[in-house]
Coordinates of C-alpha atoms in Angstrom, one line a residue:
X1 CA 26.8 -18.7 21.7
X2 CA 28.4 -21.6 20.5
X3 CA 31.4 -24.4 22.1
X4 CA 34.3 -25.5 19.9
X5 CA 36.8 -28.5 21.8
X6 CA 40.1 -29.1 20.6
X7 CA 41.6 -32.4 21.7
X8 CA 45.1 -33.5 21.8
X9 CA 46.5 -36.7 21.0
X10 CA 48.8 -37.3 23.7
X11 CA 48.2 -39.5 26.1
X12 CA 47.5 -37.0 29.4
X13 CA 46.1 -34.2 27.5
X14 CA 42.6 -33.3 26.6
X15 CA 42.1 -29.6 26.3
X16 CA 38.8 -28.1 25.9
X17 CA 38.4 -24.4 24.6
X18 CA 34.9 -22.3 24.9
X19 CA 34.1 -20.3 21.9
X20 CA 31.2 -17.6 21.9
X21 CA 30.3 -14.6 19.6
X22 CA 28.0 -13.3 17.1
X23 CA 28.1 -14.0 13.3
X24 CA 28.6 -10.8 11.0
X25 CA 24.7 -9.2 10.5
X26 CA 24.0 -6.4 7.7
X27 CA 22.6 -3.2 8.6
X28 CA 18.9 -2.4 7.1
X29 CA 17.8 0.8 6.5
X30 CA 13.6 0.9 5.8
X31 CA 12.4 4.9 4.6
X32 CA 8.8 5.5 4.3
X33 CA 7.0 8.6 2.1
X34 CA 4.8 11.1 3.9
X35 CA 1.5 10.5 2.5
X36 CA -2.6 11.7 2.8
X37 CA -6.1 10.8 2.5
X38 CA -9.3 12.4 3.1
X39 CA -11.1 11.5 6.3
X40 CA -12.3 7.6 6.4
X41 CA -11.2 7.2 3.2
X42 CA -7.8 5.2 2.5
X43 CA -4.1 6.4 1.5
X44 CA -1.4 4.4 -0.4
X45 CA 1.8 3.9 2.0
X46 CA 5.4 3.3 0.3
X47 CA 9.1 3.4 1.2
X48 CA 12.2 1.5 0.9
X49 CA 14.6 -1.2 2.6
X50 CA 17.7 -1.0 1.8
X51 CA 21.5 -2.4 3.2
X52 CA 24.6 0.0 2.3
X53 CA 22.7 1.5 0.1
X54 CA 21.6 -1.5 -2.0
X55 CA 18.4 -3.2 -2.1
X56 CA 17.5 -6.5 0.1
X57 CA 16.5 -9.0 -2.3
X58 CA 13.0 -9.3 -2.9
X59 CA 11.0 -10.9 -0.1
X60 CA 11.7 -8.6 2.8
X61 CA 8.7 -8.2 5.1
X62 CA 8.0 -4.5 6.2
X63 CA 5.4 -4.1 9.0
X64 CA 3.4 -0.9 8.3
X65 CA 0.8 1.0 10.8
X66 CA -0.9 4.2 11.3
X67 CA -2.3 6.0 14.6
X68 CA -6.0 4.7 14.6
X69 CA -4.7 1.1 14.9
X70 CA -4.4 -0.4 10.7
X71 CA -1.8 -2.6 10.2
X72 CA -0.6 -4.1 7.2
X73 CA 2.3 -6.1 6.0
X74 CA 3.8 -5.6 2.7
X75 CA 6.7 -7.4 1.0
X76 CA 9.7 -5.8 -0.7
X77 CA 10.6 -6.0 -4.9
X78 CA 13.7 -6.9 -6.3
X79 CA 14.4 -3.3 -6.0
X80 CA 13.6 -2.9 -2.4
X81 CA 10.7 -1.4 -2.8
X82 CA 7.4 -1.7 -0.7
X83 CA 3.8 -0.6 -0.4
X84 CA 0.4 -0.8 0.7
X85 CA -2.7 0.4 -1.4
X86 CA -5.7 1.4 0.4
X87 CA -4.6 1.6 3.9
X88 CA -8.1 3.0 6.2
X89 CA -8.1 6.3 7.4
X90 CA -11.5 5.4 9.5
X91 CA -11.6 7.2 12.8
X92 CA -8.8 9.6 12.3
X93 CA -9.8 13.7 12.4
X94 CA -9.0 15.9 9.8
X95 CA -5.3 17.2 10.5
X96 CA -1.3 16.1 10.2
X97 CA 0.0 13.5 12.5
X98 CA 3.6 14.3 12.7
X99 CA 5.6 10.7 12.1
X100 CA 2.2 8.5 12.0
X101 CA 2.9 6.1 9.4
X102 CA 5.2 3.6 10.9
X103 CA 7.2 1.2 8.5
X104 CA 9.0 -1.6 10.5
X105 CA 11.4 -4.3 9.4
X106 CA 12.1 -7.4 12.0
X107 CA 15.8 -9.0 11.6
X108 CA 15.5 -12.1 8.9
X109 CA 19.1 -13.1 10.6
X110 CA 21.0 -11.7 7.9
X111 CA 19.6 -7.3 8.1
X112 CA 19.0 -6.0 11.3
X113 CA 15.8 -4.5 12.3
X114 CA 14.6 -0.9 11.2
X115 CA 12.6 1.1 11.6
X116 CA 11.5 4.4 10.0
X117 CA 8.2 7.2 10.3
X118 CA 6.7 9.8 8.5
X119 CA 3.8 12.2 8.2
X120 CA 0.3 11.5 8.1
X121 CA -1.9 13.7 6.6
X122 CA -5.6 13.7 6.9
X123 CA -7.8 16.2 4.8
X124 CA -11.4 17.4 5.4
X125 CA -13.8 15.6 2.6
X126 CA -15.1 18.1 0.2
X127 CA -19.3 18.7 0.6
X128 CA -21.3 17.3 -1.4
X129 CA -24.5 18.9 -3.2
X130 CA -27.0 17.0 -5.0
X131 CA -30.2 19.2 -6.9
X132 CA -33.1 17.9 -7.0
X133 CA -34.9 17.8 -10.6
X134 CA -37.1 20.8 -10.8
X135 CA -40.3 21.5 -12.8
X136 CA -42.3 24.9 -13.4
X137 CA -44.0 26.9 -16.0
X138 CA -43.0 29.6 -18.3
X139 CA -42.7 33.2 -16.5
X140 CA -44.4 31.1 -13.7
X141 CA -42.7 29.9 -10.2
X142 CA -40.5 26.3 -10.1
X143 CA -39.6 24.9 -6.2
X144 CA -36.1 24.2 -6.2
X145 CA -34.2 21.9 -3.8
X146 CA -31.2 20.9 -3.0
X147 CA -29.2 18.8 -0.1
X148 CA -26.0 19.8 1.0
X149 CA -24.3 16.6 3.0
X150 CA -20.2 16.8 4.7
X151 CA -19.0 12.9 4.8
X152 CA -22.1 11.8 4.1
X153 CA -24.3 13.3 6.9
X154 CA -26.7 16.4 6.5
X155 CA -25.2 20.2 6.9
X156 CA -27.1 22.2 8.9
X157 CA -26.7 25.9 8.5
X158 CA -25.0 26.7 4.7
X159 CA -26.6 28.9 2.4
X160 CA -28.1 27.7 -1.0
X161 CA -28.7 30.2 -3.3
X162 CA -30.3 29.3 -7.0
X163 CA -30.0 31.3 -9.8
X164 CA -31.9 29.8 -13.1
X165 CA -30.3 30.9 -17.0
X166 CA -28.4 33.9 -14.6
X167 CA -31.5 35.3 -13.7
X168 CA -33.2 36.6 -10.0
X169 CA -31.1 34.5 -7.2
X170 CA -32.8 33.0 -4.5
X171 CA -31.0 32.2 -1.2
X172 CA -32.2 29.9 1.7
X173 CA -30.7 28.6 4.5
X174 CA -30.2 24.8 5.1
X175 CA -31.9 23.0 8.2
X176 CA -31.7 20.3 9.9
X177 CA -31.8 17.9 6.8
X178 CA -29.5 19.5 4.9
X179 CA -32.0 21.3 2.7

């Protein structure tokens, strides 16, 4: 809100006039792309700001965020683009949060605010399996080990099974270690 006066000349009249209102503000429009990442690993985040359909000019700050807390800020391109590489997944389950990334532009004075949300999607890591190097003699026995791990911790329970040039298999069950 603003005043404007407007005085008179004359010699008995001063007349003051108030004057209030907004100045004319530009819509924004931010989109963000679903995106995933295995568990506590990281996944890239991107989208768009945009104002009738055309870019905002390079500069615009986009807020992003996920559901275990990460925040980031990114800045758009001449084309309105923005993005965020490596974003951590630490401490979120396997599984798809419906509208978990969260891409947020705050008024400059010139765009309103926006605000936009899409998928998350967490995978399981992939076990891994690491063989141990193995020794024997010919037609004679060789011990053979392995360690299966999910995330980085042992599995308990899988079985192994070991074949050697596609010949007699031999299955075991992991323990407690993973082997």
């Amino acid at each position: 809100p603003g005043g404007l006066s407007i005085s008179g000349h004359a010699p008995s009249a001063t007349h003051s006039v108030p004057v209030s209102g907004l100045g004319t503000i530009n819509p924004s429009t931010t989109r963000v792309s679903p995106a995933s990442g295995t568990q506590g690993g990281t996944v890239n985040l991107t989208g768009t700001l945009t104002s009738n359909g055309a870019p905002l000019a390079a500069g615009g700050t986009v807020t992003l965020s996920l559901p275990n807390g990460w925040t980031g800020r990114s800045f758009t391109d001449r084309k309105g683009n923005f993005g965020w590489f490596g974003a951590s997944l630490a401490g979120l389950a396997p599984g798809v949060y419906p509208g978990g990334i969260k891409a947020t532009y705050a008024s400059d004075g010139a765009y309103t605010d926006s605000s936009a949300n899409a998928d998350l999607t967490v995978t399981a890591p992939e076990p891994v399996i690491a063989v141990a190097p193995a020794s024997g003699t010919y037609v004679g026995q060789a011990h053979l080990a392995a360690t299966i791990t999910h995330h980085g911790n042992p599995s308990s329970g899988p079985t192994l099974s070991f074949a050697v040039d596609g010949g007699t298999r031999e299955a075991d069950t992991t323990g407690g270690q993973g082997t």
